[in-house]
């Protein structure tokens, strides 16, 4: 592990809980030349658990048709969009940020106050944690990473977006994914996971496995804002990110 990553993990409070699989004497999962990843003993447990059957969540139709939009079209359409009530209180819509050829797509819930102010997702406290978590798996905002949200306009008082709001906004995210064709999607928190999977999701049950989104592996983990309030779960989230990296392969 590089000294820089070591430092990041210490700051995340992850350091002592992790050790190399080889060092623990466990058999490597594959025979490939992929270097060993730090994993926790708890890592495999949730992956083996079968996910209980979940109620599908019907997504209401949206007035938005983004199916043929380019990135420029999306930016214009979102900036002018009035397809749901969230348009009334926003300062600006926040489409997303990053590399349009990214292998990694992270999807959050919706812009907060700072994001609404600056026009970029995850730039507040939760965003700082997300950046640290990206760094912990050798990723960086803007480099092979794209970050978007389930709704593009800030819900007042940072409330959870309503199902009709995520449904109205869905065609934009759907088109972003179509244009990006990422190798993996990481859903940050329940609203993002439910928006993408169209089913009820409990993060604790759904983490540790790859769902299928139109042929793209989709992994769910905790939202960074939740992790700021529940520090011990940061270790689980890091496990999830390591798992996501494995699904991409070397
Ligand atoms: N939380 C989110 O879900 N998205 C952001 O962009 C910022 C905070
Ligand atoms: Fe349009 Fe989405 Fe903003 Fe609602 S949240 S106004 S659907 S861009």
Short mmCIF file of C-alpha atoms and ligand atoms in Angstrom, two decimals:
data_model
loop_
_atom_site.label_atom_id
_atom_site.label_comp_id
_atom_site.label_asym_id
_atom_site.label_seq_id
_atom_site.Cartn_x
_atom_site.Cartn_y
_atom_site.Cartn_z
CA UNK A 1 0.00 0.00 0.00
CA UNK A 2 1.38 3.41 -0.93
CA UNK A 3 2.13 5.83 1.91
CA UNK A 4 -0.44 8.18 0.39
CA UNK A 5 -3.18 5.60 0.46
CA UNK A 6 -2.16 4.56 3.95
CA UNK A 7 -2.59 8.16 5.03
CA UNK A 8 -6.00 8.45 3.35
CA UNK A 9 -7.21 5.26 4.99
CA UNK A 10 -6.06 6.49 8.37
CA UNK A 11 -7.99 9.71 7.83
CA UNK A 12 -11.05 7.71 6.87
CA UNK A 13 -10.69 5.70 10.04
CA UNK A 14 -10.22 2.52 8.01
CA UNK A 15 -6.58 1.71 8.61
CA UNK A 16 -6.55 -0.78 11.47
CA UNK A 17 -9.58 -2.68 10.26
CA UNK A 18 -7.96 -3.79 7.02
CA UNK A 19 -5.34 -6.30 6.19
CA UNK A 20 -4.19 -8.02 3.07
CA UNK A 21 -6.07 -11.20 2.21
CA UNK A 22 -2.76 -13.02 1.63
CA UNK A 23 -1.42 -11.92 4.98
CA UNK A 24 -4.44 -13.51 6.61
CA UNK A 25 -3.68 -16.81 4.93
CA UNK A 26 -6.94 -16.95 3.02
CA UNK A 27 -7.03 -18.36 -0.48
CA UNK A 28 -7.12 -15.75 -3.22
CA UNK A 29 -10.49 -15.61 -4.91
CA UNK A 30 -9.15 -15.88 -8.43
CA UNK A 31 -6.05 -17.23 -10.09
CA UNK A 32 -5.46 -14.06 -12.05
CA UNK A 33 -2.50 -11.80 -11.54
CA UNK A 34 -4.67 -9.15 -9.91
CA UNK A 35 -2.84 -7.80 -6.89
CA UNK A 36 -4.33 -8.62 -3.52
CA UNK A 37 -6.82 -6.10 -2.23
CA UNK A 38 -7.20 -5.10 1.35
CA UNK A 39 -10.39 -6.77 2.51
CA UNK A 40 -12.05 -7.12 5.86
CA UNK A 41 -13.13 -10.40 7.33
CA UNK A 42 -16.70 -9.21 7.14
CA UNK A 43 -16.46 -8.56 3.44
CA UNK A 44 -17.64 -11.88 2.12
CA UNK A 45 -20.59 -12.27 4.45
CA UNK A 46 -23.04 -9.87 2.82
CA UNK A 47 -22.02 -11.11 -0.62
CA UNK A 48 -23.21 -14.59 0.05
CA UNK A 49 -26.54 -13.55 1.45
CA UNK A 50 -29.49 -13.92 -0.89
CA UNK A 51 -31.41 -10.70 -1.30
CA UNK A 52 -35.02 -11.02 -0.16
CA UNK A 53 -37.60 -10.51 -2.87
CA UNK A 54 -38.37 -6.82 -3.11
CA UNK A 55 -41.35 -4.94 -4.31
CA UNK A 56 -40.82 -3.39 -7.73
CA UNK A 57 -41.35 0.36 -7.71
CA UNK A 58 -43.17 1.62 -10.77
CA UNK A 59 -41.62 4.73 -12.20
CA UNK A 60 -44.18 7.31 -13.29
CA UNK A 61 -43.91 8.65 -16.83
CA UNK A 62 -41.86 11.82 -17.25
CA UNK A 63 -42.66 14.71 -19.59
CA UNK A 64 -38.94 14.83 -20.43
CA UNK A 65 -37.67 13.12 -23.57
CA UNK A 66 -33.89 13.04 -23.37
CA UNK A 67 -33.45 9.95 -25.49
CA UNK A 68 -31.63 11.69 -28.35
CA UNK A 69 -29.84 14.39 -26.42
CA UNK A 70 -26.10 15.08 -26.67
CA UNK A 71 -24.15 16.23 -23.61
CA UNK A 72 -24.64 19.84 -24.72
CA UNK A 73 -28.38 19.26 -25.19
CA UNK A 74 -28.56 17.75 -21.71
CA UNK A 75 -26.81 20.73 -20.13
CA UNK A 76 -29.21 23.16 -21.82
CA UNK A 77 -32.31 21.10 -21.13
CA UNK A 78 -31.53 20.61 -17.45
CA UNK A 79 -30.67 24.29 -16.95
CA UNK A 80 -34.09 25.25 -18.33
CA UNK A 81 -36.09 22.28 -17.06
CA UNK A 82 -39.39 22.85 -15.27
CA UNK A 83 -40.61 19.27 -15.32
CA UNK A 84 -41.03 19.02 -11.54
CA UNK A 85 -41.52 21.29 -8.55
CA UNK A 86 -37.84 21.26 -7.66
CA UNK A 87 -37.29 23.89 -10.35
CA UNK A 88 -38.95 26.54 -8.19
CA UNK A 89 -36.39 26.70 -5.38
CA UNK A 90 -33.15 25.92 -7.22
CA UNK A 91 -30.46 28.46 -7.95
CA UNK A 92 -29.24 26.26 -10.77
CA UNK A 93 -29.65 22.70 -11.94
CA UNK A 94 -26.64 20.42 -11.47
CA UNK A 95 -26.25 17.96 -14.34
CA UNK A 96 -23.10 16.16 -13.24
CA UNK A 97 -19.35 16.37 -13.43
CA UNK A 98 -16.51 14.36 -14.81
CA UNK A 99 -15.01 12.39 -17.59
CA UNK A 100 -17.53 11.63 -20.34
CA UNK A 101 -15.59 8.46 -21.14
CA UNK A 102 -15.48 7.34 -17.51
CA UNK A 103 -15.54 3.68 -16.52
CA UNK A 104 -16.96 4.68 -13.14
CA UNK A 105 -20.30 6.37 -12.57
CA UNK A 106 -21.30 7.43 -9.06
CA UNK A 107 -24.93 8.43 -8.53
CA UNK A 108 -26.04 10.40 -5.49
CA UNK A 109 -29.39 11.71 -4.38
CA UNK A 110 -29.63 15.37 -5.30
CA UNK A 111 -27.73 18.63 -4.97
CA UNK A 112 -27.43 20.26 -1.55
CA UNK A 113 -26.93 23.94 -0.76
CA UNK A 114 -23.31 24.14 -1.88
CA UNK A 115 -23.94 22.12 -5.01
CA UNK A 116 -26.89 24.39 -5.87
CA UNK A 117 -24.60 27.38 -5.37
CA UNK A 118 -21.65 26.05 -7.36
CA UNK A 119 -23.35 23.91 -10.00
CA UNK A 120 -21.27 20.82 -9.26
CA UNK A 121 -22.30 17.62 -7.46
CA UNK A 122 -20.74 16.58 -4.16
CA UNK A 123 -18.75 19.70 -3.33
CA UNK A 124 -19.92 20.06 0.29
CA UNK A 125 -19.00 17.97 3.34
CA UNK A 126 -20.35 14.74 1.89
CA UNK A 127 -18.43 15.50 -1.28
CA UNK A 128 -15.17 15.80 0.65
CA UNK A 129 -15.77 12.35 2.06
CA UNK A 130 -16.63 11.02 -1.39
CA UNK A 131 -13.36 12.46 -2.75
CA UNK A 132 -11.43 10.78 0.07
CA UNK A 133 -13.16 7.50 -0.66
CA UNK A 134 -12.35 7.79 -4.35
CA UNK A 135 -8.73 8.46 -3.45
CA UNK A 136 -8.71 5.39 -1.23
CA UNK A 137 -9.34 3.24 -4.30
CA UNK A 138 -6.98 5.29 -6.49
CA UNK A 139 -9.71 7.23 -8.24
CA UNK A 140 -10.07 10.96 -8.67
CA UNK A 141 -12.99 13.20 -9.52
CA UNK A 142 -12.89 13.93 -13.22
CA UNK A 143 -10.42 11.18 -14.14
CA UNK A 144 -12.23 8.08 -15.33
CA UNK A 145 -15.01 9.05 -12.92
CA UNK A 146 -18.34 10.73 -13.57
CA UNK A 147 -20.57 11.92 -10.71
CA UNK A 148 -24.28 12.56 -11.10
CA UNK A 149 -27.43 12.70 -9.02
CA UNK A 150 -30.90 11.19 -9.18
CA UNK A 151 -32.44 14.65 -9.32
CA UNK A 152 -30.66 17.60 -10.84
CA UNK A 153 -32.24 20.33 -8.70
CA UNK A 154 -31.87 20.82 -4.99
CA UNK A 155 -34.74 19.53 -2.86
CA UNK A 156 -35.68 22.28 -0.36
CA UNK A 157 -34.05 21.81 3.05
CA UNK A 158 -32.19 18.82 1.63
CA UNK A 159 -35.21 16.61 1.98
CA UNK A 160 -35.26 13.28 0.17
CA UNK A 161 -36.60 13.71 -3.37
CA UNK A 162 -40.18 12.53 -3.83
CA UNK A 163 -40.81 9.58 -6.16
CA UNK A 164 -42.53 11.86 -8.67
CA UNK A 165 -39.44 14.10 -8.72
CA UNK A 166 -36.98 11.26 -9.32
CA UNK A 167 -39.37 9.91 -11.97
CA UNK A 168 -39.60 13.28 -13.71
CA UNK A 169 -35.81 13.65 -13.71
CA UNK A 170 -35.02 10.05 -14.63
CA UNK A 171 -34.73 10.52 -18.44
CA UNK A 172 -31.70 12.79 -17.91
CA UNK A 173 -29.84 10.23 -15.82
CA UNK A 174 -30.91 7.45 -18.15
CA UNK A 175 -29.46 9.39 -21.10
CA UNK A 176 -26.28 10.20 -19.15
CA UNK A 177 -25.73 6.49 -18.59
CA UNK A 178 -26.43 5.73 -22.24
CA UNK A 179 -23.85 8.29 -23.35
CA UNK A 180 -21.28 7.29 -20.74
CA UNK A 181 -21.58 3.51 -21.03
CA UNK A 182 -19.66 3.12 -17.76
CA UNK A 183 -18.17 -0.21 -16.73
CA UNK A 184 -19.67 0.06 -13.27
CA UNK A 185 -22.32 2.17 -11.57
CA UNK A 186 -22.13 2.87 -7.85
CA UNK A 187 -25.44 3.95 -6.31
CA UNK A 188 -24.81 6.10 -3.24
CA UNK A 189 -27.69 5.57 -0.84
CA UNK A 190 -31.21 4.33 -1.06
CA UNK A 191 -32.87 6.96 -3.30
CA UNK A 192 -30.18 6.50 -5.96
CA UNK A 193 -30.36 2.71 -5.72
CA UNK A 194 -34.15 2.69 -5.94
CA UNK A 195 -34.16 5.13 -8.83
CA UNK A 196 -31.76 2.99 -10.81
CA UNK A 197 -33.14 -0.41 -9.93
CA UNK A 198 -36.85 0.43 -9.78
CA UNK A 199 -37.32 -1.64 -6.68
CA UNK A 200 -37.32 -1.24 -2.93
CA UNK A 201 -33.76 -1.32 -1.67
CA UNK A 202 -32.31 -1.54 1.83
CA UNK A 203 -28.64 -0.71 1.55
CA UNK A 204 -27.63 -3.10 4.33
CA UNK A 205 -29.21 -5.99 2.45
CA UNK A 206 -28.32 -4.96 -1.08
CA UNK A 207 -24.64 -4.19 -0.68
CA UNK A 208 -22.05 -6.77 -1.59
CA UNK A 209 -23.56 -7.91 -4.86
CA UNK A 210 -23.64 -6.70 -8.42
CA UNK A 211 -27.07 -5.86 -9.79
CA UNK A 212 -27.61 -5.58 -13.49
CA UNK A 213 -28.49 -2.26 -15.07
CA UNK A 214 -28.90 -2.90 -18.80
CA UNK A 215 -25.81 -5.08 -18.78
CA UNK A 216 -23.76 -2.75 -16.55
CA UNK A 217 -22.91 -4.00 -13.05
CA UNK A 218 -24.50 -1.79 -10.42
CA UNK A 219 -23.27 -1.77 -6.84
CA UNK A 220 -25.01 -0.09 -3.96
CA UNK A 221 -23.40 1.44 -0.95
CA UNK A 222 -24.08 4.01 1.76
CA UNK A 223 -24.43 7.68 0.94
CA UNK A 224 -21.45 9.74 2.12
CA UNK A 225 -23.76 12.06 4.11
CA UNK A 226 -25.00 9.00 6.01
CA UNK A 227 -21.42 7.89 6.57
CA UNK A 228 -20.58 11.25 8.14
CA UNK A 229 -23.17 10.44 10.81
CA UNK A 230 -22.37 6.73 11.06
CA UNK A 231 -18.61 6.53 11.05
CA UNK A 232 -18.27 2.75 11.59
CA UNK A 233 -20.07 2.10 8.31
CA UNK A 234 -17.27 3.83 6.40
CA UNK A 235 -15.36 0.56 6.46
CA UNK A 236 -18.30 -1.20 4.82
CA UNK A 237 -18.49 1.42 2.14
CA UNK A 238 -14.84 0.97 1.38
CA UNK A 239 -15.43 -2.76 1.04
CA UNK A 240 -18.19 -1.97 -1.44
CA UNK A 241 -15.88 0.23 -3.48
CA UNK A 242 -13.21 -2.49 -3.52
CA UNK A 243 -15.89 -4.91 -4.65
CA UNK A 244 -16.94 -2.50 -7.40
CA UNK A 245 -13.35 -2.29 -8.55
CA UNK A 246 -13.19 -6.06 -8.76
CA UNK A 247 -16.24 -6.17 -11.00
CA UNK A 248 -14.40 -3.95 -13.49
CA UNK A 249 -11.37 -6.22 -13.46
CA UNK A 250 -7.73 -5.28 -13.85
N1 LIG B 1 -25.56 14.69 -1.72
C1 LIG B 1 -25.92 14.16 -2.91
O1 LIG B 1 -26.61 13.16 -2.97
N2 LIG B 1 -25.51 14.75 -4.00
C2 LIG B 1 -24.76 15.83 -4.00
O2 LIG B 1 -24.41 16.30 -5.08
C3 LIG B 1 -24.38 16.38 -2.76
C4 LIG B 1 -24.80 15.78 -1.64
FE1 LIG B 2 -36.24 19.08 -14.19
FE2 LIG B 2 -34.95 17.26 -12.79
FE3 LIG B 2 -34.87 19.78 -12.03
FE4 LIG B 2 -37.12 18.41 -11.75
S1 LIG B 2 -35.17 18.01 -10.70
S2 LIG B 2 -36.92 20.49 -12.58
S3 LIG B 2 -37.05 17.10 -13.57
S4 LIG B 2 -34.02 18.94 -13.91
#
